[in-house]
Short mmCIF file of C-alpha atoms and ligand atoms in Angstrom, two decimals:
data_model
loop_
_atom_site.label_atom_id
_atom_site.label_comp_id
_atom_site.label_asym_id
_atom_site.label_seq_id
_atom_site.Cartn_x
_atom_site.Cartn_y
_atom_site.Cartn_z
CA MET A 21 -39.28 7.87 -1.67
CA ALA A 22 -36.93 5.70 -3.01
CA TYR A 23 -33.69 8.22 -3.14
CA GLN A 24 -33.51 10.58 -0.22
CA SER A 25 -30.75 12.97 0.71
CA ILE A 26 -31.07 13.52 4.58
CA ASN A 27 -28.24 15.05 6.33
CA PRO A 28 -27.03 12.73 9.38
CA TYR A 29 -25.82 15.69 11.17
CA ASN A 30 -29.34 16.81 11.89
CA GLY A 31 -31.76 14.53 10.27
CA GLU A 32 -32.87 17.05 7.91
CA THR A 33 -34.47 15.94 4.46
CA LEU A 34 -32.45 17.86 1.84
CA LYS A 35 -34.21 16.36 -1.53
CA SER A 36 -36.20 13.73 -2.48
CA PHE A 37 -36.36 11.53 -5.84
CA ASP A 38 -38.70 9.05 -7.16
CA ALA A 39 -37.08 5.84 -8.98
CA GLN A 40 -37.17 5.70 -12.72
CA THR A 41 -40.26 4.00 -14.32
CA ASP A 42 -39.24 0.98 -16.27
CA GLY A 43 -39.95 3.16 -19.22
CA GLN A 44 -37.25 5.80 -18.64
CA LEU A 45 -34.66 3.01 -17.76
CA GLU A 46 -35.48 1.28 -21.27
CA THR A 47 -34.96 4.83 -22.80
CA ALA A 48 -31.63 5.00 -20.89
CA LEU A 49 -30.53 1.58 -21.89
CA ALA A 50 -31.19 1.86 -25.59
CA THR A 51 -29.34 5.44 -25.31
CA ALA A 52 -26.25 4.02 -23.86
CA ALA A 53 -26.51 1.03 -26.39
CA ALA A 54 -26.55 3.65 -29.36
CA CYS A 55 -23.89 5.83 -27.80
CA PHE A 56 -21.55 3.03 -27.38
CA GLU A 57 -21.54 2.18 -30.98
CA LYS A 58 -20.02 6.01 -31.72
CA TRP A 59 -17.90 6.09 -28.69
CA ARG A 60 -16.10 3.17 -29.22
CA GLN A 61 -14.87 4.54 -32.76
CA THR A 62 -13.60 7.61 -31.11
CA THR A 63 -9.76 7.96 -30.50
CA PHE A 64 -7.78 7.70 -27.35
CA ALA A 65 -6.89 11.27 -27.75
CA HIS A 66 -10.59 12.31 -28.08
CA ARG A 67 -11.94 10.29 -25.01
CA ALA A 68 -8.72 11.63 -22.99
CA ASP A 69 -9.99 15.32 -23.70
CA VAL A 70 -13.13 14.59 -22.55
CA VAL A 71 -11.84 12.74 -19.39
CA ALA A 72 -9.25 15.20 -18.55
CA LYS A 73 -11.98 17.87 -18.98
CA ALA A 74 -13.99 16.08 -16.46
CA ALA A 75 -11.06 16.01 -14.00
CA ALA A 76 -10.61 19.99 -14.58
CA LEU A 77 -14.31 20.45 -13.77
CA MET A 78 -14.16 18.40 -10.56
CA ARG A 79 -11.45 20.71 -9.37
CA GLU A 80 -13.08 23.90 -10.37
CA GLN A 81 -15.88 22.93 -8.40
CA SER A 82 -14.23 21.26 -5.65
CA GLU A 83 -15.94 23.13 -3.13
CA SER A 84 -19.49 22.75 -4.37
CA LEU A 85 -18.98 19.01 -4.80
CA ALA A 86 -17.22 18.43 -1.43
CA ARG A 87 -19.99 20.20 0.50
CA LEU A 88 -22.64 17.94 -1.38
CA VAL A 89 -20.75 14.72 0.39
CA THR A 90 -20.55 16.30 3.71
CA LEU A 91 -24.30 17.05 3.38
CA GLU A 92 -25.49 13.75 2.21
CA MET A 93 -23.18 11.31 4.22
CA GLY A 94 -21.69 13.36 7.02
CA LYS A 95 -17.81 13.10 5.92
CA LEU A 96 -15.70 15.59 7.58
CA ILE A 97 -15.53 18.68 4.92
CA ALA A 98 -11.48 18.45 4.63
CA GLN A 99 -11.89 14.67 3.81
CA SER A 100 -14.55 15.10 1.36
CA ARG A 101 -12.25 17.87 -0.29
CA GLY A 102 -9.54 15.36 -0.50
CA GLU A 103 -11.99 12.80 -1.99
CA VAL A 104 -12.82 15.36 -4.91
CA ALA A 105 -9.16 15.74 -5.34
CA LEU A 106 -8.35 11.97 -5.49
CA SER A 107 -11.22 11.38 -7.95
CA ALA A 108 -10.04 14.19 -10.24
CA ASP A 109 -6.44 12.38 -9.87
CA ILE A 110 -7.86 9.03 -11.17
CA LEU A 111 -9.52 10.98 -14.10
CA ASP A 112 -6.29 12.34 -15.02
CA TYR A 113 -4.40 9.22 -14.62
CA TYR A 114 -6.61 7.23 -16.93
CA ALA A 115 -6.81 10.06 -19.60
CA GLN A 116 -2.82 10.10 -19.56
CA HIS A 117 -2.09 6.02 -19.42
CA ALA A 118 -5.03 4.25 -20.85
CA GLU A 119 -3.61 4.17 -24.33
CA HIS A 120 -0.39 2.80 -23.36
CA PHE A 121 -2.13 0.28 -21.06
CA LEU A 122 -4.18 -1.01 -24.14
CA ALA A 123 -1.86 -0.67 -26.81
CA PRO A 124 -1.74 -4.05 -29.05
CA GLU A 125 0.68 -6.72 -27.60
CA HIS A 126 2.78 -8.44 -30.39
CA LEU A 127 3.25 -12.05 -29.70
CA ILE A 128 6.28 -14.33 -31.36
CA PRO A 129 4.55 -17.40 -32.65
CA SER A 130 6.58 -20.10 -33.97
CA THR A 131 5.21 -19.27 -37.66
CA GLY A 132 3.59 -16.00 -38.91
CA GLU A 133 2.15 -13.18 -36.97
CA ALA A 134 0.10 -12.79 -33.75
CA MET A 135 -1.17 -10.08 -31.65
CA VAL A 136 -3.53 -9.47 -28.80
CA VAL A 137 -5.69 -6.33 -29.32
CA SER A 138 -7.83 -4.86 -26.66
CA GLU A 139 -11.17 -3.90 -27.51
CA PRO A 140 -14.26 -2.48 -25.32
CA LEU A 141 -16.83 -4.87 -24.40
CA GLY A 142 -19.95 -2.48 -24.69
CA VAL A 143 -22.22 -1.30 -22.20
CA LEU A 144 -21.25 -1.62 -18.37
CA PHE A 145 -23.20 -1.41 -15.26
CA GLY A 146 -21.79 -0.39 -11.89
CA VAL A 147 -23.58 -0.49 -8.89
CA GLN A 148 -21.80 1.96 -6.08
CA PRO A 149 -21.68 2.72 -2.15
CA TRP A 150 -22.15 5.77 -0.70
CA ASN A 151 -18.81 6.00 1.50
CA PHE A 152 -16.99 7.74 -1.10
CA PRO A 153 -19.61 8.98 -3.24
CA TYR A 154 -17.21 10.31 -6.22
CA TYR A 155 -14.11 8.19 -5.77
CA GLN A 156 -15.96 5.11 -6.39
CA LEU A 157 -17.64 6.28 -9.34
CA ALA A 158 -14.27 7.73 -10.85
CA ARG A 159 -12.40 4.38 -10.40
CA PHE A 160 -15.27 2.54 -12.34
CA ALA A 161 -16.08 5.26 -15.08
CA ALA A 162 -12.38 6.57 -15.85
CA PRO A 163 -10.66 3.51 -17.00
CA ASN A 164 -13.85 2.12 -18.94
CA LEU A 165 -14.42 5.18 -20.83
CA MET A 166 -11.40 5.66 -21.66
CA ALA A 167 -11.19 1.77 -22.76
CA GLY A 168 -14.29 2.77 -25.23
CA ASN A 169 -16.99 1.48 -23.08
CA VAL A 170 -20.08 3.44 -21.93
CA VAL A 171 -21.11 3.13 -18.22
CA MET A 172 -24.59 3.09 -16.59
CA VAL A 173 -24.55 3.54 -12.39
CA LYS A 174 -27.07 2.71 -9.89
CA HIS A 175 -25.60 4.63 -6.82
CA ALA A 176 -26.71 4.32 -3.11
CA SER A 177 -30.09 5.48 -2.20
CA CYS A 178 -28.77 7.96 0.23
CA VAL A 179 -26.53 9.98 -2.22
CA PRO A 180 -28.48 10.93 -4.93
CA GLN A 181 -27.18 14.51 -5.40
CA CYS A 182 -23.77 13.33 -5.66
CA ALA A 183 -24.58 10.74 -8.27
CA LEU A 184 -26.53 13.19 -10.32
CA ALA A 185 -23.43 16.02 -10.20
CA PHE A 186 -20.88 13.38 -11.08
CA GLU A 187 -23.39 12.50 -14.16
CA LYS A 188 -23.28 16.25 -15.03
CA LEU A 189 -19.63 16.42 -14.98
CA TRP A 190 -19.29 14.38 -18.05
CA LEU A 191 -21.80 16.00 -19.87
CA ASP A 192 -20.50 19.34 -19.31
CA ALA A 193 -17.06 18.02 -20.24
CA GLY A 194 -18.41 17.02 -23.52
CA ALA A 195 -19.03 13.45 -23.47
CA PRO A 196 -22.08 12.31 -25.49
CA VAL A 197 -25.34 11.68 -23.79
CA GLY A 198 -25.35 7.73 -23.02
CA ALA A 199 -21.58 7.48 -22.23
CA TYR A 200 -22.20 7.89 -18.63
CA THR A 201 -25.88 7.46 -17.21
CA ASN A 202 -26.90 7.54 -13.74
CA LEU A 203 -30.06 5.36 -12.64
CA LEU A 204 -32.11 5.90 -9.76
CA ILE A 205 -33.39 2.29 -9.77
CA SER A 206 -34.80 -0.22 -7.36
CA HIS A 207 -33.14 -3.39 -6.49
CA ASP A 208 -35.61 -5.21 -8.77
CA GLN A 209 -34.51 -3.00 -11.79
CA VAL A 210 -31.12 -3.69 -10.82
CA ASN A 211 -31.83 -7.22 -11.67
CA HIS A 212 -33.51 -6.52 -14.76
CA VAL A 213 -30.45 -4.15 -16.09
CA ILE A 214 -28.04 -7.23 -15.35
CA ASP A 215 -30.29 -9.44 -17.37
CA ASP A 216 -30.62 -6.86 -20.58
CA ALA A 217 -28.79 -8.28 -23.28
CA ARG A 218 -27.12 -4.83 -23.90
CA ILE A 219 -25.57 -5.02 -20.60
CA LYS A 220 -21.91 -6.71 -21.32
CA GLY A 221 -20.39 -6.49 -17.67
CA VAL A 222 -21.31 -5.80 -14.09
CA ALA A 223 -19.08 -3.95 -11.38
CA LEU A 224 -20.43 -3.73 -7.70
CA THR A 225 -18.73 -2.06 -4.84
CA GLY A 226 -20.48 -2.81 -1.56
CA SER A 227 -21.13 -5.17 1.14
CA ALA A 228 -20.71 -9.13 0.65
CA GLU A 229 -24.56 -9.43 0.71
CA ALA A 230 -25.56 -7.17 -2.12
CA GLY A 231 -22.29 -8.94 -3.91
CA LYS A 232 -23.60 -12.19 -3.65
CA SER A 233 -27.03 -11.12 -5.25
CA VAL A 234 -25.41 -9.20 -7.86
CA ALA A 235 -22.78 -11.66 -8.58
CA ALA A 236 -25.26 -14.34 -8.91
CA ARG A 237 -27.37 -12.64 -11.07
CA ALA A 238 -24.32 -11.66 -13.50
CA GLY A 239 -23.39 -15.40 -13.23
CA LEU A 240 -26.83 -16.63 -14.25
CA ASN A 241 -26.70 -14.31 -17.37
CA LEU A 242 -22.73 -15.37 -17.79
CA LYS A 243 -21.65 -12.01 -17.84
CA LYS A 244 -18.25 -10.83 -16.25
CA SER A 245 -18.24 -9.04 -12.99
CA THR A 246 -15.93 -7.76 -10.53
CA MET A 247 -16.95 -7.55 -6.93
CA GLU A 248 -15.25 -4.85 -4.47
CA LEU A 249 -16.82 -5.73 -1.25
CA GLY A 250 -16.49 -5.27 2.40
CA GLY A 251 -13.09 -6.10 4.73
CA SER A 252 -12.24 -6.41 8.16
CA ASP A 253 -8.57 -5.52 7.87
CA ALA A 254 -6.03 -6.41 10.38
CA PHE A 255 -3.72 -3.43 11.89
CA ILE A 256 -0.60 -5.66 12.99
CA VAL A 257 1.64 -3.94 15.58
CA LEU A 258 4.95 -5.82 15.94
CA ASP A 259 7.37 -5.58 19.10
CA ASP A 260 9.72 -3.15 17.55
CA ALA A 261 7.05 -0.68 15.95
CA ASP A 262 7.33 3.04 16.81
CA LEU A 263 4.85 3.34 19.40
CA ASP A 264 3.73 7.22 19.10
CA LYS A 265 3.67 7.12 15.10
CA THR A 266 1.77 3.75 14.94
CA VAL A 267 -0.76 4.88 17.47
CA GLU A 268 -1.24 8.21 15.29
CA TRP A 269 -1.84 6.00 12.40
CA ALA A 270 -4.25 3.67 14.16
CA VAL A 271 -6.35 6.75 14.90
CA TRP A 272 -6.26 7.60 11.20
CA ALA A 273 -6.82 3.93 10.18
CA LYS A 274 -10.05 3.97 12.44
CA MET A 275 -11.50 6.94 12.17
CA ASN A 276 -10.87 8.36 8.53
CA ASN A 277 -14.58 8.63 7.02
CA ASN A 278 -15.89 8.22 10.45
CA GLY A 279 -14.65 4.42 10.20
CA GLN A 280 -16.65 3.74 6.98
CA CYS A 281 -13.90 2.65 4.69
CA CYS A 282 -13.86 -0.91 3.34
CA VAL A 283 -10.21 -0.70 4.33
CA ALA A 284 -10.58 0.96 7.54
CA ALA A 285 -8.69 -0.89 10.14
CA LYS A 286 -10.97 -3.20 11.85
CA ARG A 287 -9.09 -5.73 13.85
CA PHE A 288 -5.88 -4.20 15.79
CA ILE A 289 -3.66 -6.99 16.57
CA VAL A 290 -0.84 -5.98 18.85
CA VAL A 291 2.03 -8.16 20.51
CA ASP A 292 1.75 -8.78 24.23
CA GLN A 293 5.01 -6.74 24.80
CA LEU A 294 3.17 -3.35 23.58
CA ALA A 295 -0.37 -4.13 24.15
CA ASP A 296 -0.96 -2.05 27.25
CA GLN A 297 0.68 1.01 25.98
CA PHE A 298 -0.85 0.93 22.52
CA LEU A 299 -4.30 0.42 24.35
CA GLU A 300 -3.78 3.32 26.78
CA LYS A 301 -2.57 5.77 23.92
CA PHE A 302 -5.27 4.57 21.52
CA SER A 303 -7.86 5.10 23.67
CA ALA A 304 -6.75 8.40 24.92
CA ALA A 305 -6.31 9.74 21.53
CA LEU A 306 -10.00 8.40 20.53
CA ALA A 307 -11.35 10.45 23.49
CA LEU A 308 -9.86 13.54 22.28
CA LEU A 309 -12.00 13.56 19.17
CA THR A 310 -14.65 16.56 19.16
CA PRO A 311 -17.94 15.68 17.64
CA GLY A 312 -19.96 18.19 15.57
CA ASP A 313 -20.92 19.78 12.26
CA PRO A 314 -18.88 17.95 9.80
CA MET A 315 -19.01 21.24 7.66
CA GLU A 316 -16.80 22.75 10.28
CA ALA A 317 -13.10 22.52 10.22
CA SER A 318 -12.73 22.08 14.21
CA THR A 319 -14.87 18.90 14.18
CA THR A 320 -12.91 16.01 14.29
CA LEU A 321 -15.65 13.37 14.63
CA GLY A 322 -18.64 13.33 12.33
CA PRO A 323 -21.98 11.55 12.05
CA LEU A 324 -22.33 8.02 10.59
CA SER A 325 -23.78 8.24 7.29
CA THR A 326 -27.37 7.54 8.30
CA GLU A 327 -29.52 6.80 11.16
CA ALA A 328 -29.90 3.23 9.92
CA ALA A 329 -26.32 2.77 9.74
CA LEU A 330 -25.91 3.93 13.26
CA GLN A 331 -28.56 1.73 14.53
CA HIS A 332 -27.04 -1.27 12.48
CA LEU A 333 -23.64 -0.66 14.16
CA LEU A 334 -25.11 -0.43 17.79
CA GLU A 335 -26.78 -3.67 17.04
CA GLN A 336 -23.66 -5.32 16.19
CA VAL A 337 -21.89 -3.93 19.36
CA ASP A 338 -24.57 -5.18 21.73
CA GLN A 339 -24.43 -8.55 20.10
CA ALA A 340 -20.75 -8.67 20.27
CA VAL A 341 -20.97 -7.93 24.09
CA ALA A 342 -23.83 -10.65 24.65
CA GLY A 343 -21.23 -13.13 22.78
CA GLY A 344 -18.87 -12.49 25.32
CA ALA A 345 -16.80 -9.36 24.17
CA ILE A 346 -16.13 -6.40 26.42
CA VAL A 347 -16.56 -2.42 25.84
CA LEU A 348 -13.40 -1.13 26.81
CA THR A 349 -14.54 2.59 25.79
CA GLY A 350 -17.44 3.94 24.09
CA GLY A 351 -20.16 1.57 22.93
CA LYS A 352 -23.11 3.91 22.97
CA ARG A 353 -24.52 6.71 20.53
CA ILE A 354 -23.47 10.11 21.36
CA ASP A 355 -26.29 12.05 23.65
CA ARG A 356 -26.94 14.63 20.84
CA THR A 357 -28.96 15.10 17.68
CA GLY A 358 -27.67 13.30 14.56
CA ALA A 359 -26.24 9.78 13.78
CA PHE A 360 -23.23 10.19 16.27
CA MET A 361 -21.54 7.05 17.72
CA GLN A 362 -18.93 7.25 20.50
CA PRO A 363 -15.58 5.97 19.33
CA THR A 364 -15.63 2.46 20.84
CA ILE A 365 -12.93 -0.19 21.72
CA LEU A 366 -13.88 -4.06 22.04
CA THR A 367 -11.81 -6.65 23.60
CA HIS A 368 -11.90 -10.11 24.30
CA LEU A 369 -13.49 -11.31 21.00
CA LYS A 370 -13.24 -15.25 20.71
CA PRO A 371 -13.94 -17.04 17.64
CA ASP A 372 -17.12 -18.44 18.97
CA ASN A 373 -18.53 -14.98 19.24
CA PRO A 374 -20.85 -14.29 15.99
CA ALA A 375 -19.28 -11.01 15.83
CA TYR A 376 -15.70 -12.21 15.40
CA ASN A 377 -16.02 -12.68 11.56
CA GLU A 378 -18.43 -9.22 11.08
CA GLU A 379 -17.32 -6.10 9.51
CA PHE A 380 -18.09 -3.26 11.69
CA PHE A 381 -18.67 -0.15 9.48
CA GLY A 382 -17.95 2.95 11.79
CA PRO A 383 -16.05 3.90 14.72
CA VAL A 384 -15.46 0.42 16.41
CA ALA A 385 -12.07 -0.98 17.04
CA LEU A 386 -11.93 -4.66 17.84
CA PHE A 387 -8.69 -5.25 19.81
CA PHE A 388 -6.54 -8.27 20.05
CA ARG A 389 -3.84 -9.38 21.92
CA VAL A 390 -1.29 -12.01 20.58
CA LYS A 391 1.96 -13.62 21.82
CA ASP A 392 4.23 -12.92 18.75
CA GLU A 393 4.27 -12.24 15.15
CA GLY A 394 2.94 -16.03 14.40
CA GLU A 395 0.11 -15.60 16.27
CA ALA A 396 -0.75 -12.12 14.82
CA VAL A 397 -0.63 -13.78 11.38
CA ILE A 398 -2.77 -16.92 12.15
CA LEU A 399 -5.55 -14.29 13.88
CA ALA A 400 -5.11 -11.99 10.78
CA ASN A 401 -5.84 -14.73 8.26
CA ASP A 402 -8.84 -15.96 10.37
CA SER A 403 -11.37 -13.92 8.98
CA ASN A 404 -13.98 -14.56 6.19
CA TYR A 405 -12.66 -11.34 4.51
CA GLY A 406 -9.29 -10.57 2.53
CA LEU A 407 -9.18 -6.91 1.46
CA GLY A 408 -6.25 -5.34 3.07
CA GLY A 409 -4.19 -5.03 6.02
CA SER A 410 -1.24 -3.29 7.72
CA ILE A 411 1.91 -4.30 9.63
CA PHE A 412 3.94 -1.68 11.72
CA THR A 413 7.82 -2.39 12.46
CA GLN A 414 10.88 -0.54 12.04
CA ASP A 415 12.50 -3.67 10.35
CA ILE A 416 10.82 -3.27 6.66
CA GLU A 417 12.38 -6.75 5.73
CA TRP A 418 10.50 -8.41 8.58
CA GLY A 419 7.52 -6.31 7.64
CA LYS A 420 7.57 -7.89 4.26
CA PHE A 421 8.14 -11.49 5.33
CA VAL A 422 4.88 -11.13 7.51
CA ALA A 423 3.14 -9.33 4.35
CA SER A 424 3.79 -12.52 2.43
CA ARG A 425 1.87 -14.37 4.72
CA ILE A 426 -1.06 -12.40 5.01
CA GLU A 427 -4.08 -13.67 2.75
CA THR A 428 -5.48 -10.23 1.41
CA GLY A 429 -5.43 -8.61 -1.94
CA MET A 430 -3.41 -5.47 -0.32
CA VAL A 431 -1.06 -5.21 2.65
CA PHE A 432 0.97 -1.99 3.38
CA ILE A 433 3.94 -1.81 5.80
CA ASN A 434 4.08 1.28 8.20
CA HIS A 435 0.88 2.81 6.65
CA PRO A 436 -2.47 2.04 7.07
CA THR A 437 -3.92 0.41 3.76
CA TRP A 438 -4.92 3.01 1.12
CA THR A 439 -5.50 3.99 -2.15
CA THR A 440 -3.97 5.99 -5.13
CA PRO A 441 -4.75 6.00 -8.84
CA ASP A 442 -1.60 3.97 -9.71
CA LEU A 443 -1.75 1.15 -7.05
CA PRO A 444 -4.48 -2.01 -7.92
CA PHE A 445 -7.38 -2.19 -5.30
CA GLY A 446 -9.37 -5.46 -4.39
CA GLY A 447 -9.52 -8.41 -2.17
CA ILE A 448 -10.00 -12.02 -1.91
CA LYS A 449 -12.21 -14.29 -0.09
CA ASN A 450 -15.80 -12.46 0.81
CA SER A 451 -13.87 -9.43 0.00
CA GLY A 452 -14.59 -10.21 -3.76
CA TYR A 453 -12.70 -10.67 -6.92
CA GLY A 454 -11.12 -8.56 -9.79
CA ARG A 455 -9.17 -5.18 -9.31
CA GLU A 456 -9.72 -1.61 -9.86
CA LEU A 457 -7.35 1.31 -10.58
CA SER A 458 -3.89 1.08 -11.92
CA ASN A 459 -3.01 -0.87 -14.95
CA LEU A 460 -4.96 -4.10 -13.65
CA GLY A 461 -8.18 -1.95 -13.22
CA ILE A 462 -8.55 -0.98 -16.84
CA GLN A 463 -8.28 -4.73 -18.24
CA GLU A 464 -11.31 -5.98 -16.50
CA PHE A 465 -13.99 -5.42 -19.11
CA ILE A 466 -11.79 -5.73 -22.42
CA ASN A 467 -11.90 -8.12 -24.94
CA LYS A 468 -8.46 -9.33 -25.21
CA LYS A 469 -9.01 -10.50 -29.06
CA LEU A 470 -6.14 -12.60 -30.92
CA ILE A 471 -5.31 -11.53 -34.57
CA ARG A 472 -3.30 -14.20 -36.08
CA VAL A 473 -1.83 -14.07 -39.62
CA ASP A 474 -0.88 -17.11 -40.87
CA ALA A 475 2.56 -17.40 -42.61
CA ILE A 476 1.40 -17.70 -46.61
CA ASP A 477 2.69 -20.94 -48.18
CA THR A 478 4.64 -19.85 -51.16
CA SER A 479 5.53 -23.42 -51.98
CA ALA A 480 2.64 -24.28 -54.44
P1 NAP B 512 -24.46 -2.00 0.16
O1 NAP B 512 -25.76 -2.08 1.24
O2 NAP B 512 -24.19 -3.14 -0.18
O3 NAP B 512 -24.76 -1.23 -1.05
C1 NAP B 512 -23.97 -1.03 -1.85
C2 NAP B 512 -24.91 -0.79 -3.28
O4 NAP B 512 -25.52 -2.10 -3.41
C3 NAP B 512 -25.90 0.31 -3.28
O5 NAP B 512 -25.97 1.16 -4.40
C4 NAP B 512 -27.10 -0.46 -2.96
O6 NAP B 512 -28.39 0.12 -3.36
C5 NAP B 512 -26.82 -1.78 -3.83
N1 NAP B 512 -27.53 -2.89 -3.25
C6 NAP B 512 -27.59 -3.41 -1.88
N2 NAP B 512 -28.20 -4.74 -1.95
C7 NAP B 512 -28.58 -4.63 -3.21
C8 NAP B 512 -29.22 -5.95 -3.67
N3 NAP B 512 -29.58 -6.86 -2.97
N4 NAP B 512 -29.59 -5.86 -5.31
C9 NAP B 512 -29.11 -4.76 -5.95
N5 NAP B 512 -28.37 -3.67 -5.32
C10 NAP B 512 -28.14 -3.64 -4.15
O7 NAP B 512 -23.46 -1.17 0.78
P2 NAP B 512 -23.23 0.12 1.30
O8 NAP B 512 -23.83 0.04 3.17
O9 NAP B 512 -23.72 1.31 0.64
O10 NAP B 512 -21.45 0.06 1.47
C11 NAP B 512 -20.82 -0.18 2.62
C12 NAP B 512 -20.07 -1.65 2.19
O11 NAP B 512 -19.27 -1.56 0.76
C13 NAP B 512 -19.05 -1.99 3.25
O12 NAP B 512 -19.13 -3.47 3.17
C14 NAP B 512 -17.85 -1.87 2.49
O13 NAP B 512 -16.66 -2.50 2.99
C15 NAP B 512 -18.21 -1.93 1.17
N6 NAP B 512 -16.88 -1.10 0.38
C16 NAP B 512 -16.13 -1.97 -0.44
C17 NAP B 512 -14.94 -1.27 -1.34
C18 NAP B 512 -14.13 -1.90 -1.99
O14 NAP B 512 -13.42 -1.41 -2.90
N7 NAP B 512 -13.82 -3.29 -1.58
C19 NAP B 512 -15.18 0.18 -1.55
C20 NAP B 512 -16.10 0.69 -0.52
C21 NAP B 512 -16.95 0.03 0.28
P3 NAP B 512 -29.22 1.05 -2.23
O15 NAP B 512 -28.31 2.07 -1.54
O16 NAP B 512 -30.41 1.48 -3.10
O17 NAP B 512 -29.38 -0.14 -1.03
#
């Protein structure tokens, strides 16, 4: 079965869905294209009513929506509720600000008049990951629907119930059929959709491998794309950091969403002076996490999203060890039903270890000891990825200076990399290109059209 909901806490299959046929896909594309012609003519006020209504519905249905996330991919229930709230905030943010962000810009040419207007491109196609099953959809759908585009989404194959629930929200909020379309399609059909002339832009959030495939296909078709890909964020601890607070953040930065965040801290880079104390406190804090049912408030360590994800992570740890890394703590699956992995710290990773440049998507921390800030920056930048990163210091000006030398799309000082509707999100290098959220996010799939009025020559 192509799309399957399997509870990773106990392995139970909850629901299965067939992939759509090519005929069903064609109908969906035609419906979206027809919808765009009407939707683009609607006012910002009308679109804002629909988007704000979808936000209100998300909040009303918070509990049932959150439970679906926890059932399908194992996120701790409190975090699932947080994701629903954040997604609703993103919807409201664009309902409130889109018109302002897309207002015509009047230029000052040497003669006559000129302005740049922002027009929608058409039907957009998004390919999305399972790790934040609503938030990812919200940050693609809300700005683009507000801009007058319509969207079609292929969600990850392990979260079909979340995908369908999110599509239903739009219909219940009064969006016309075709404004937001969920597609249950195969990778081959993804290529077919990208090739289709009715699709005007492509946005993928996922791994670098998926990004290369989808971006290449979009490029072949000369279609604009944005790529929000993986990361291997550095968590840099400078010698004046408040250690207890920093360790608290380190646990959050690593273990939020069971370590399955693109911007989770993946490489802990600590100056020599604090390294031993940090390691001791960090491993002690990880040891306190309690595995269990992610629906229970008392559980602090949930399963990974799927058994396959767990197997992949275990293989990565084994290969890292074969390449010379040392397991300081953890490294194995937890001996119980479900896709549970021990919180793990790996040390002694050298650049010649194949794992050095890999993204570990789960509760595995790579630990590096460095002499000073200079070495920390060199190590942080020595990565194929360039998504986020964080710096811990009590000297904010120093933190800003170090941040200016980090080669990523986002750097946070005294907080792990995180997200709010009003802050741009995205990376460089193998972490992708383009930005989502904030004013920048709504500008990606827009025709910035120049309208020029020549001065009338009255001399004749
Ligand atoms: P993934 O395997 O790349 O899948 C992401 C999406 O792409 C899924 O819908 C998947 O469909 C689809 N897909 C994968 N390969 C494809 C191909 N060759 N052709 C067409 N579609 C393809 O990633 P994931 O495991 O779901 O998510 C984790 C990754 O996403 C991590 O690397 C994480 O860092 C990254 N991520 C990045 C951001 C960001 O904003 N930068 C945010 C969240 C996650 P199927 O499920 O059907 O395979």
